[in-house]
Amino acid sequence: MTKNNRVIWSEGLFLQPQHFQQQERHFEHEVHIRTAHFNAHCHGFHELKLDQDLLLAGKISILKASGYFPDGSYFSIPDQDPAPACLDLSSNVKDNKIFLTLARPHWQAQHVAWCAENPETGVQPDTRYVAQGAEILSIYDHELEAQTIEVGQLNMFLSAGQQIRDGVVGLQICELRETKHGMPQVDETFIEPCLCGIQNSNIRRALETVVSLLQSKIDQLRQRRVRKGSHNSSEIGDFLLLQSCIEHRLVFLHLLTSHRLHPESAYIRLLECLGSVTLYGDDSAADFSPAYDHDNIRTAFSPVLAAIRNALASMHDQHAVQIPLNLKQSGVHLAQITDRTLLTDAHFYLTVHALAPEELVQRQFPSTVKIGPAEKLRDLVNLNLPGIRLKPVQQNPPALPYYADHLYFQLETRAEVLWKILDQTGHLAIHYAGDLPELRMELWAVRREQERLL
């Protein structure tokens, strides 16, 4: 086919209007193809404003709009092109999708109508352009009189989905839903295909919501104190999540000030945020299937926004919980277990450090310590009862902080009768009767489910 090929200009050529029409067709085709190859989603609205007063009267009308049709045609209502006739939302409009449409250019079809409507029938012609006389001044010689030149204005229509015929291009401007009284009403959650996402209130609101969720998570994570020198995997996870939340919050704050943010770019940023803030062990991001549809942006934004909300709303419990040991008297430390679920859902570890060889500490400490409920400690010591036993841990549990020269012991809790007493008071006592110098102890609880994940 030769419909889009360039004109061969040669000497002695007898010029016809078709020569210029063909050359214009060639240039338009080149621009459209090159633009489409660089960006697959280069159609949509820069601006769209509907007449709210007519909406109340059951009519759809455009006050102002600009953008590009899928074929690359630029339109600007009312600055450059006339607004299409309003669409009456009567009973014959069965489809809930309303489009702004324009006839496709066809090299064998008539493109121009010389009247805005048929004088006999009053029907608007279905051509691509309507001729309009314009007074044009010479930009080189202002002394010349203005000349009337026929220019072609886009001849656009408002059409319901089922009314769109072949040979037209369209952009959906709104979606209708029925009220409880059966009247059509514009769905405020619809997102039209647009080229600047910030101009759309729903996209802006989505980004503002993500910023608010990130800020809330940042505040939550900042309240958790990370001990100096700690290498707890849970604390490291909190730190990385905090870093990610701060980074994405700054990016979204910038995007909210951008005047040329394409919706697909915003969608990609939302996907990056979802992947970064999804917690370890949560498969929601791995199972998420991105699907960006530029002609139905709402179906792309709603799922990823819900996934981010769920990811950031998770409590993100710390894998390891340190239980403070308070020195009450010589050799006696008391721990208050306020979260009683730890007694059944967690493993308990005691970290020990002393200024002595590790072999000596590992051999001597378990035999010189008594662990049990505070109410039973006196009997354990005076009657030399075994108490809750300790089991040496050869390898540092991943959820616990790693310190050089520290030994780790796990409390035998499952079969201990003494452990069941703790469910009543939560007071755990540790009595050490040895002579290890500079002895320091820490009590930790690691939830069993999180320990399996780690």
Tab-separated table of C-alpha atoms in Angstrom:
chain	number	residue	atom	x	y	z
A	1	MET	CA	0.000	0.000	0.000
A	2	THR	CA	1.177	3.511	-0.801
A	3	LYS	CA	-1.291	5.529	1.275
A	4	ASN	CA	1.383	6.837	3.700
A	5	ASN	CA	4.377	7.162	1.385
A	6	ARG	CA	6.014	10.519	0.819
A	7	VAL	CA	5.406	12.618	-2.287
A	8	ILE	CA	8.164	12.776	-4.898
A	9	TRP	CA	8.556	16.452	-5.679
A	10	SER	CA	10.027	16.880	-9.168
A	11	GLU	CA	10.558	19.738	-11.595
A	12	GLY	CA	7.615	20.512	-13.835
A	13	LEU	CA	5.157	18.771	-11.502
A	14	PHE	CA	1.578	19.939	-12.009
A	15	LEU	CA	0.478	20.533	-8.419
A	16	GLN	CA	-2.851	19.230	-7.239
A	17	PRO	CA	-4.422	19.422	-3.726
A	18	GLN	CA	-3.815	15.688	-3.434
A	19	HIS	CA	-0.056	16.280	-3.463
A	20	PHE	CA	-0.227	18.341	-0.268
A	21	GLN	CA	-2.770	16.000	1.286
A	22	GLN	CA	-0.498	13.025	0.653
A	23	GLN	CA	2.540	14.851	2.036
A	24	GLU	CA	0.560	15.829	5.134
A	25	ARG	CA	-0.636	12.237	5.544
A	26	HIS	CA	2.963	11.029	5.328
A	27	PHE	CA	4.178	13.452	8.005
A	28	GLU	CA	1.310	12.639	10.366
A	29	HIS	CA	1.973	8.923	9.962
A	30	GLU	CA	5.706	9.369	10.668
A	31	VAL	CA	5.075	11.398	13.816
A	32	HIS	CA	2.477	8.945	15.122
A	33	ILE	CA	4.597	5.844	14.496
A	34	ARG	CA	7.726	7.306	16.076
A	35	THR	CA	5.816	8.518	19.112
A	36	ALA	CA	4.039	5.189	19.581
A	37	HIS	CA	7.323	3.256	19.406
A	38	PHE	CA	8.849	5.346	22.195
A	39	ASN	CA	5.802	5.153	24.454
A	40	ALA	CA	3.033	2.615	24.074
A	41	HIS	CA	0.696	4.728	26.218
A	42	CYS	CA	0.876	8.151	24.587
A	43	HIS	CA	-2.875	8.719	24.252
A	44	GLY	CA	-5.171	10.185	26.835
A	45	PHE	CA	-6.259	13.442	28.432
A	46	HIS	CA	-4.048	16.255	29.614
A	47	GLU	CA	-7.137	17.889	31.049
A	48	LEU	CA	-10.796	16.923	31.359
A	49	LYS	CA	-13.605	18.924	32.922
A	50	LEU	CA	-17.258	17.925	32.664
A	51	ASP	CA	-20.217	20.251	33.084
A	52	GLN	CA	-21.447	19.442	36.582
A	53	ASP	CA	-24.679	21.424	36.180
A	54	LEU	CA	-25.736	19.406	33.153
A	55	LEU	CA	-24.829	16.193	34.979
A	56	LEU	CA	-27.541	17.011	37.493
A	57	ALA	CA	-29.930	17.370	34.563
A	58	GLY	CA	-28.982	13.952	33.178
A	59	LYS	CA	-26.708	15.148	30.385
A	60	ILE	CA	-23.001	14.655	29.685
A	61	SER	CA	-21.157	17.686	28.336
A	62	ILE	CA	-17.497	18.675	28.169
A	63	LEU	CA	-16.506	22.142	29.343
A	64	LYS	CA	-12.787	21.768	28.736
A	65	ALA	CA	-10.540	18.988	27.523
A	66	SER	CA	-7.231	18.456	25.798
A	67	GLY	CA	-5.089	15.477	24.917
A	68	TYR	CA	-4.358	12.906	22.226
A	69	PHE	CA	-6.539	10.286	20.596
A	70	PRO	CA	-5.063	6.790	20.099
A	71	ASP	CA	-4.274	7.680	16.476
A	72	GLY	CA	-2.118	10.608	17.640
A	73	SER	CA	-4.606	13.400	16.866
A	74	TYR	CA	-4.301	16.316	19.272
A	75	PHE	CA	-7.464	18.067	20.458
A	76	SER	CA	-8.114	21.082	22.638
A	77	ILE	CA	-11.650	21.983	23.691
A	78	PRO	CA	-12.722	24.788	23.395
A	79	ASP	CA	-9.475	26.628	22.551
A	80	GLN	CA	-8.862	24.885	19.232
A	81	ASP	CA	-11.822	22.599	18.622
A	82	PRO	CA	-15.541	22.940	19.365
A	83	ALA	CA	-17.031	20.895	22.171
A	84	PRO	CA	-19.112	17.932	20.998
A	85	ALA	CA	-22.855	18.017	21.427
A	86	CYS	CA	-23.985	16.934	24.875
A	87	LEU	CA	-25.201	13.371	25.373
A	88	ASP	CA	-28.601	12.824	26.944
A	89	LEU	CA	-28.501	10.005	29.496
A	90	SER	CA	-31.911	8.755	28.524
A	91	SER	CA	-33.200	5.228	28.669
A	92	ASN	CA	-31.677	4.437	25.288
A	93	VAL	CA	-28.173	4.720	26.760
A	94	LYS	CA	-27.729	1.158	27.999
A	95	ASP	CA	-23.931	1.099	28.204
A	96	ASN	CA	-22.314	2.605	31.291
A	97	LYS	CA	-19.185	3.752	29.439
A	98	ILE	CA	-19.149	7.145	27.719
A	99	PHE	CA	-16.512	7.978	25.089
A	100	LEU	CA	-15.224	11.025	23.266
A	101	THR	CA	-14.918	9.805	19.670
A	102	LEU	CA	-13.469	10.976	16.366
A	103	ALA	CA	-13.559	9.492	12.874
A	104	ARG	CA	-10.349	7.758	11.842
A	105	PRO	CA	-8.452	9.206	8.909
A	106	HIS	CA	-8.866	7.065	5.824
A	107	TRP	CA	-7.100	7.734	2.594
A	108	GLN	CA	-10.175	6.940	0.502
A	109	ALA	CA	-12.826	8.598	2.686
A	110	GLN	CA	-14.004	12.187	2.710
A	111	HIS	CA	-12.504	13.939	5.714
A	112	VAL	CA	-14.244	17.317	5.668
A	113	ALA	CA	-17.830	18.471	5.983
A	114	TRP	CA	-18.497	22.035	4.928
A	115	CYS	CA	-21.361	22.487	7.388
A	116	ALA	CA	-21.537	21.645	11.085
A	117	GLU	CA	-24.896	19.969	10.484
A	118	ASN	CA	-27.042	18.935	7.591
A	119	PRO	CA	-29.340	21.892	6.815
A	120	GLU	CA	-32.189	19.553	5.889
A	121	THR	CA	-31.994	16.944	8.648
A	122	GLY	CA	-30.093	18.862	11.343
A	123	VAL	CA	-27.843	15.818	11.831
A	124	GLN	CA	-24.167	16.343	12.594
A	125	PRO	CA	-21.950	14.888	9.833
A	126	ASP	CA	-19.692	11.964	10.736
A	127	THR	CA	-16.609	13.284	8.959
A	128	ARG	CA	-13.295	13.805	10.707
A	129	TYR	CA	-13.242	17.583	10.221
A	130	VAL	CA	-15.717	20.406	9.875
A	131	ALA	CA	-14.605	23.361	7.764
A	132	GLN	CA	-14.499	26.690	9.497
A	133	GLY	CA	-13.506	30.053	8.050
A	134	ALA	CA	-10.718	31.829	9.916
A	135	GLU	CA	-9.361	35.336	9.407
A	136	ILE	CA	-5.587	34.927	9.128
A	137	LEU	CA	-3.117	37.813	9.208
A	138	SER	CA	0.277	37.720	7.561
A	139	ILE	CA	2.974	37.281	10.203
A	140	TYR	CA	5.550	38.876	7.877
A	141	ASP	CA	3.697	41.928	6.568
A	142	HIS	CA	1.091	43.491	8.846
A	143	GLU	CA	0.067	45.924	6.131
A	144	LEU	CA	-1.542	43.116	4.192
A	145	GLU	CA	-5.210	42.559	4.837
A	146	ALA	CA	-6.381	39.462	6.692
A	147	GLN	CA	-7.498	36.625	4.461
A	148	THR	CA	-10.266	34.144	5.135
A	149	ILE	CA	-8.855	30.628	5.097
A	150	GLU	CA	-10.851	27.455	5.508
A	151	VAL	CA	-9.438	25.419	8.407
A	152	GLY	CA	-10.539	22.015	9.611
A	153	GLN	CA	-11.715	21.651	13.210
A	154	LEU	CA	-12.032	18.192	14.708
A	155	ASN	CA	-15.586	16.918	14.527
A	156	MET	CA	-15.932	15.011	17.820
A	157	PHE	CA	-18.877	13.144	19.333
A	158	LEU	CA	-19.926	11.880	22.740
A	159	SER	CA	-21.013	8.265	22.411
A	160	ALA	CA	-22.062	5.464	24.704
A	161	GLY	CA	-20.082	2.264	24.381
A	162	GLN	CA	-22.713	0.370	22.394
A	163	GLN	CA	-23.123	3.307	19.988
A	164	ILE	CA	-19.502	3.379	18.808
A	165	ARG	CA	-19.261	2.355	15.189
A	166	ASP	CA	-16.342	1.067	13.184
A	167	GLY	CA	-13.881	3.568	11.815
A	168	VAL	CA	-13.613	5.803	14.876
A	169	VAL	CA	-11.125	6.276	17.696
A	170	GLY	CA	-12.240	7.065	21.210
A	171	LEU	CA	-11.243	7.971	24.748
A	172	GLN	CA	-13.468	7.016	27.651
A	173	ILE	CA	-14.392	10.111	29.657
A	174	CYS	CA	-16.538	8.619	32.417
A	175	GLU	CA	-18.386	5.597	33.696
A	176	LEU	CA	-21.982	5.577	34.865
A	177	ARG	CA	-23.683	3.700	37.648
A	178	GLU	CA	-27.289	3.580	38.705
A	179	THR	CA	-28.486	5.251	41.881
A	180	LYS	CA	-30.956	3.531	44.174
A	181	HIS	CA	-33.675	5.423	42.300
A	182	GLY	CA	-32.520	3.998	38.968
A	183	MET	CA	-31.013	7.243	37.707
A	184	PRO	CA	-27.604	7.259	35.964
A	185	GLN	CA	-24.791	8.881	37.926
A	186	VAL	CA	-21.107	9.405	37.148
A	187	ASP	CA	-18.832	6.986	39.029
A	188	GLU	CA	-16.336	9.183	40.881
A	189	THR	CA	-13.818	6.341	41.223
A	190	PHE	CA	-13.300	6.027	37.464
A	191	ILE	CA	-9.879	7.083	36.137
A	192	GLU	CA	-9.891	8.204	32.521
A	193	PRO	CA	-6.860	7.483	30.299
A	194	CYS	CA	-4.645	10.433	31.094
A	195	LEU	CA	-1.129	11.642	30.409
A	196	CYS	CA	-0.561	13.512	33.664
A	197	GLY	CA	-1.576	11.413	36.633
A	198	ILE	CA	-1.410	14.250	39.142
A	199	GLN	CA	-4.176	16.058	37.243
A	200	ASN	CA	-6.506	13.180	38.128
A	201	SER	CA	-7.865	13.469	41.660
A	202	ASN	CA	-8.078	9.683	42.152
A	203	ILE	CA	-4.421	9.097	41.229
A	204	ARG	CA	-3.301	12.034	43.377
A	205	ARG	CA	-5.374	10.707	46.271
A	206	ALA	CA	-3.816	7.245	45.837
A	207	LEU	CA	-0.270	8.643	46.022
A	208	GLU	CA	-1.181	10.813	49.018
A	209	THR	CA	-2.592	7.717	50.726
A	210	VAL	CA	0.659	5.820	50.161
A	211	VAL	CA	2.655	8.750	51.574
A	212	SER	CA	0.422	8.733	54.658
A	213	LEU	CA	0.804	4.949	55.090
A	214	LEU	CA	4.581	5.189	54.717
A	215	GLN	CA	4.767	8.022	57.247
A	216	SER	CA	2.714	6.010	59.722
A	217	LYS	CA	5.035	3.017	59.288
A	218	ILE	CA	8.098	5.245	59.682
A	219	ASP	CA	6.737	6.601	62.963
A	220	GLN	CA	6.009	3.057	64.149
A	221	LEU	CA	9.491	1.787	63.319
A	222	ARG	CA	11.211	4.804	64.862
A	223	GLN	CA	9.628	3.965	68.206
A	224	ARG	CA	11.565	0.710	68.306
A	225	ARG	CA	14.921	1.223	69.909
A	226	VAL	CA	17.840	-0.514	68.232
A	227	ARG	CA	20.627	-1.236	70.667
A	228	LYS	CA	24.097	-0.095	69.815
A	229	GLY	CA	26.194	-2.917	68.431
A	230	SER	CA	23.230	-5.234	68.020
A	231	HIS	CA	23.122	-7.520	65.003
A	232	ASN	CA	19.676	-8.966	65.650
A	233	SER	CA	18.169	-10.076	62.344
A	234	SER	CA	14.798	-8.684	63.441
A	235	GLU	CA	16.325	-5.301	64.230
A	236	ILE	CA	18.220	-5.335	60.943
A	237	GLY	CA	14.930	-6.104	59.189
A	238	ASP	CA	13.307	-3.154	60.949
A	239	PHE	CA	16.177	-0.918	59.907
A	240	LEU	CA	15.966	-1.992	56.259
A	241	LEU	CA	12.195	-1.549	56.240
A	242	LEU	CA	12.569	1.903	57.795
A	243	GLN	CA	15.153	2.840	55.182
A	244	SER	CA	12.874	1.627	52.385
A	245	CYS	CA	9.842	3.499	53.744
A	246	ILE	CA	11.791	6.752	54.015
A	247	GLU	CA	13.166	6.351	50.491
A	248	HIS	CA	9.778	5.693	48.892
A	249	ARG	CA	8.090	8.453	50.890
A	250	LEU	CA	10.578	10.978	49.502
A	251	VAL	CA	10.023	9.683	45.961
A	252	PHE	CA	6.237	9.935	46.218
A	253	LEU	CA	6.438	13.423	47.726
A	254	HIS	CA	8.419	14.454	44.654
A	255	LEU	CA	5.964	12.767	42.288
A	256	LEU	CA	3.119	14.728	43.873
A	257	THR	CA	4.831	17.952	42.773
A	258	SER	CA	5.535	16.740	39.236
A	259	HIS	CA	3.458	18.275	36.442
A	260	ARG	CA	4.282	15.595	33.866
A	261	LEU	CA	3.838	12.325	35.735
A	262	HIS	CA	2.570	9.591	33.436
A	263	PRO	CA	0.212	7.151	35.206
A	264	GLU	CA	2.331	4.169	34.147
A	265	SER	CA	5.388	5.756	35.813
A	266	ALA	CA	3.369	6.205	39.007
A	267	TYR	CA	2.214	2.572	38.729
A	268	ILE	CA	5.800	1.339	38.383
A	269	ARG	CA	6.766	3.315	41.497
A	270	LEU	CA	3.884	1.711	43.377
A	271	LEU	CA	5.095	-1.747	42.318
A	272	GLU	CA	8.621	-0.911	43.512
A	273	CYS	CA	7.207	0.256	46.826
A	274	LEU	CA	5.158	-2.937	47.212
A	275	GLY	CA	8.208	-5.102	46.576
A	276	SER	CA	10.310	-3.151	49.069
A	277	VAL	CA	7.897	-3.036	51.992
A	278	THR	CA	6.585	-6.602	51.775
A	279	LEU	CA	7.836	-8.466	54.826
A	280	TYR	CA	9.999	-11.569	54.753
A	281	GLY	CA	7.773	-14.627	54.715
A	282	ASP	CA	4.873	-12.717	53.121
A	283	ASP	CA	4.215	-13.993	49.606
A	284	SER	CA	1.717	-11.274	48.643
A	285	ALA	CA	4.228	-9.362	46.517
A	286	ALA	CA	5.632	-12.525	44.929
A	287	ASP	CA	2.128	-13.642	43.971
A	288	PHE	CA	1.039	-10.196	42.749
A	289	SER	CA	0.418	-10.029	39.000
A	290	PRO	CA	0.937	-6.519	37.582
A	291	ALA	CA	-1.530	-5.606	34.850
A	292	TYR	CA	-1.453	-2.030	33.600
A	293	ASP	CA	-4.310	-1.071	31.288
A	294	HIS	CA	-3.987	2.538	30.152
A	295	ASP	CA	-7.611	2.604	29.022
A	296	ASN	CA	-8.820	1.367	32.415
A	297	ILE	CA	-6.289	2.693	34.902
A	298	ARG	CA	-8.479	1.993	37.920
A	299	THR	CA	-8.105	-1.767	37.452
A	300	ALA	CA	-4.323	-1.324	37.692
A	301	PHE	CA	-4.113	1.078	40.629
A	302	SER	CA	-6.728	-0.429	42.942
A	303	PRO	CA	-5.042	-3.857	43.461
A	304	VAL	CA	-1.506	-2.533	43.980
A	305	LEU	CA	-2.769	0.166	46.349
A	306	ALA	CA	-4.652	-2.449	48.388
A	307	ALA	CA	-1.546	-4.675	48.469
A	308	ILE	CA	0.630	-1.807	49.744
A	309	ARG	CA	-1.971	-0.953	52.365
A	310	ASN	CA	-2.033	-4.557	53.598
A	311	ALA	CA	1.766	-4.808	53.619
A	312	LEU	CA	2.217	-1.606	55.615
A	313	ALA	CA	-0.696	-2.345	57.930
A	314	SER	CA	0.895	-5.593	59.150
A	315	MET	CA	2.188	-5.377	62.699
A	316	HIS	CA	5.619	-6.677	61.773
A	317	ASP	CA	6.190	-8.185	65.221
A	318	GLN	CA	9.808	-8.433	66.152
A	319	HIS	CA	11.137	-11.957	65.863
A	320	ALA	CA	13.120	-11.656	69.089
A	321	VAL	CA	11.824	-9.890	72.193
A	322	GLN	CA	14.257	-8.962	74.930
A	323	ILE	CA	12.883	-9.356	78.432
A	324	PRO	CA	14.666	-7.036	80.896
A	325	LEU	CA	16.472	-8.642	83.835
A	326	ASN	CA	16.371	-6.511	86.980
A	327	LEU	CA	18.898	-7.166	89.750
A	328	LYS	CA	16.874	-7.395	92.984
A	329	GLN	CA	19.554	-8.600	95.369
A	330	SER	CA	22.934	-10.236	95.251
A	331	GLY	CA	22.839	-12.942	92.582
A	332	VAL	CA	19.071	-12.695	91.975
A	333	HIS	CA	17.593	-11.276	88.769
A	334	LEU	CA	13.874	-10.883	88.170
A	335	ALA	CA	12.163	-10.807	84.751
A	336	GLN	CA	8.560	-9.719	84.194
A	337	ILE	CA	6.977	-11.488	81.193
A	338	THR	CA	4.098	-9.159	80.336
A	339	ASP	CA	3.148	-10.869	77.063
A	340	ARG	CA	1.874	-14.227	78.310
A	341	THR	CA	1.548	-15.582	74.754
A	342	LEU	CA	5.341	-15.845	74.707
A	343	LEU	CA	5.132	-18.577	77.348
A	344	THR	CA	3.476	-20.935	74.865
A	345	ASP	CA	4.476	-19.490	71.484
A	346	ALA	CA	8.177	-18.742	71.945
A	347	HIS	CA	11.531	-20.298	72.737
A	348	PHE	CA	13.470	-18.624	75.553
A	349	TYR	CA	17.215	-18.055	75.440
A	350	LEU	CA	19.717	-16.798	77.991
A	351	THR	CA	22.883	-15.132	76.717
A	352	VAL	CA	25.832	-15.202	79.103
A	353	HIS	CA	29.126	-13.349	79.082
A	354	ALA	CA	31.893	-13.396	81.672
A	355	LEU	CA	35.579	-12.518	81.854
A	356	ALA	CA	36.541	-16.176	81.770
A	357	PRO	CA	37.296	-18.832	79.149
A	358	GLU	CA	34.217	-19.968	77.263
A	359	GLU	CA	34.815	-23.607	78.194
A	360	LEU	CA	34.743	-22.688	81.886
A	361	VAL	CA	31.575	-20.628	81.537
A	362	GLN	CA	29.808	-23.324	79.534
A	363	ARG	CA	30.721	-25.992	82.105
A	364	GLN	CA	30.164	-24.019	85.308
A	365	PHE	CA	27.249	-21.689	84.647
A	366	PRO	CA	24.409	-24.248	84.158
A	367	SER	CA	25.327	-26.017	87.408
A	368	THR	CA	25.384	-22.827	89.500
A	369	VAL	CA	22.183	-21.170	88.334
A	370	LYS	CA	18.586	-21.718	89.432
A	371	ILE	CA	15.741	-20.605	87.169
A	372	GLY	CA	12.047	-20.730	87.974
A	373	PRO	CA	8.976	-18.779	89.040
A	374	ALA	CA	9.822	-16.056	91.550
A	375	GLU	CA	7.431	-17.625	94.062
A	376	LYS	CA	9.353	-20.934	93.945
A	377	LEU	CA	12.903	-19.554	93.894
A	378	ARG	CA	13.437	-19.864	97.655
A	379	ASP	CA	12.508	-23.556	97.598
A	380	LEU	CA	14.676	-24.182	94.537
A	381	VAL	CA	17.717	-22.695	96.255
A	382	ASN	CA	17.212	-23.967	99.802
A	383	LEU	CA	16.150	-27.484	98.809
A	384	ASN	CA	18.651	-27.654	95.917
A	385	LEU	CA	15.945	-28.497	93.395
A	386	PRO	CA	16.902	-28.467	89.693
A	387	GLY	CA	14.588	-25.687	88.475
A	388	ILE	CA	14.177	-24.956	84.756
A	389	ARG	CA	17.069	-26.556	82.926
A	390	LEU	CA	19.420	-24.928	80.429
A	391	LYS	CA	20.565	-26.489	77.177
A	392	PRO	CA	23.709	-25.104	75.491
A	393	VAL	CA	23.142	-23.802	71.961
A	394	GLN	CA	26.109	-24.469	69.719
A	395	GLN	CA	25.179	-21.935	67.045
A	396	ASN	CA	23.874	-18.433	67.598
A	397	PRO	CA	20.098	-18.339	66.841
A	398	PRO	CA	19.592	-16.087	63.780
A	399	ALA	CA	16.946	-13.978	65.503
A	400	LEU	CA	19.211	-13.068	68.419
A	401	PRO	CA	21.923	-10.412	68.535
A	402	TYR	CA	25.388	-11.691	67.863
A	403	TYR	CA	28.098	-10.675	70.308
A	404	ALA	CA	31.607	-11.997	70.404
A	405	ASP	CA	32.489	-14.071	73.508
A	406	HIS	CA	28.829	-14.698	74.372
A	407	LEU	CA	27.350	-18.109	75.075
A	408	TYR	CA	23.739	-19.012	74.360
A	409	PHE	CA	21.541	-21.321	76.438
A	410	GLN	CA	17.987	-22.383	75.678
A	411	LEU	CA	15.527	-22.793	78.529
A	412	GLU	CA	13.857	-26.221	78.641
A	413	THR	CA	10.250	-25.056	78.843
A	414	ARG	CA	7.969	-27.613	77.224
A	415	ALA	CA	8.096	-30.405	79.815
A	416	GLU	CA	8.727	-28.237	82.856
A	417	VAL	CA	5.999	-28.113	85.492
A	418	LEU	CA	7.562	-24.927	86.835
A	419	TRP	CA	7.080	-23.231	83.471
A	420	LYS	CA	3.314	-23.657	83.665
A	421	ILE	CA	3.249	-21.713	86.938
A	422	LEU	CA	4.593	-18.651	85.112
A	423	ASP	CA	1.299	-18.314	83.257
A	424	GLN	CA	-0.264	-17.094	86.497
A	425	THR	CA	2.178	-14.341	87.469
A	426	GLY	CA	4.729	-13.963	84.672
A	427	HIS	CA	7.539	-13.463	87.217
A	428	LEU	CA	10.690	-15.393	86.265
A	429	ALA	CA	13.614	-15.410	88.695
A	430	ILE	CA	17.262	-16.315	88.033
A	431	HIS	CA	19.618	-17.021	90.916
A	432	TYR	CA	23.343	-17.361	90.245
A	433	ALA	CA	25.591	-18.679	93.016
A	434	GLY	CA	28.888	-19.021	91.120
A	435	ASP	CA	31.971	-16.816	91.034
A	436	LEU	CA	32.386	-16.055	87.337
A	437	PRO	CA	33.789	-12.510	87.089
A	438	GLU	CA	31.836	-9.691	85.379
A	439	LEU	CA	28.887	-11.931	84.603
A	440	ARG	CA	26.277	-10.408	82.294
A	441	MET	CA	23.042	-12.075	81.225
A	442	GLU	CA	20.263	-11.272	78.774
A	443	LEU	CA	16.913	-13.032	78.463
A	444	TRP	CA	15.325	-13.309	75.012
A	445	ALA	CA	12.120	-14.824	73.627
A	446	VAL	CA	11.893	-15.882	69.974
A	447	ARG	CA	8.495	-16.738	68.576
A	448	ARG	CA	8.521	-20.281	67.199
A	449	GLU	CA	6.834	-19.405	63.881
A	450	GLN	CA	9.283	-16.595	63.172
A	451	GLU	CA	12.198	-18.785	64.210
A	452	ARG	CA	11.230	-21.341	61.551
A	453	LEU	CA	11.147	-18.590	58.936
A	454	LEU	CA	14.597	-17.412	59.907
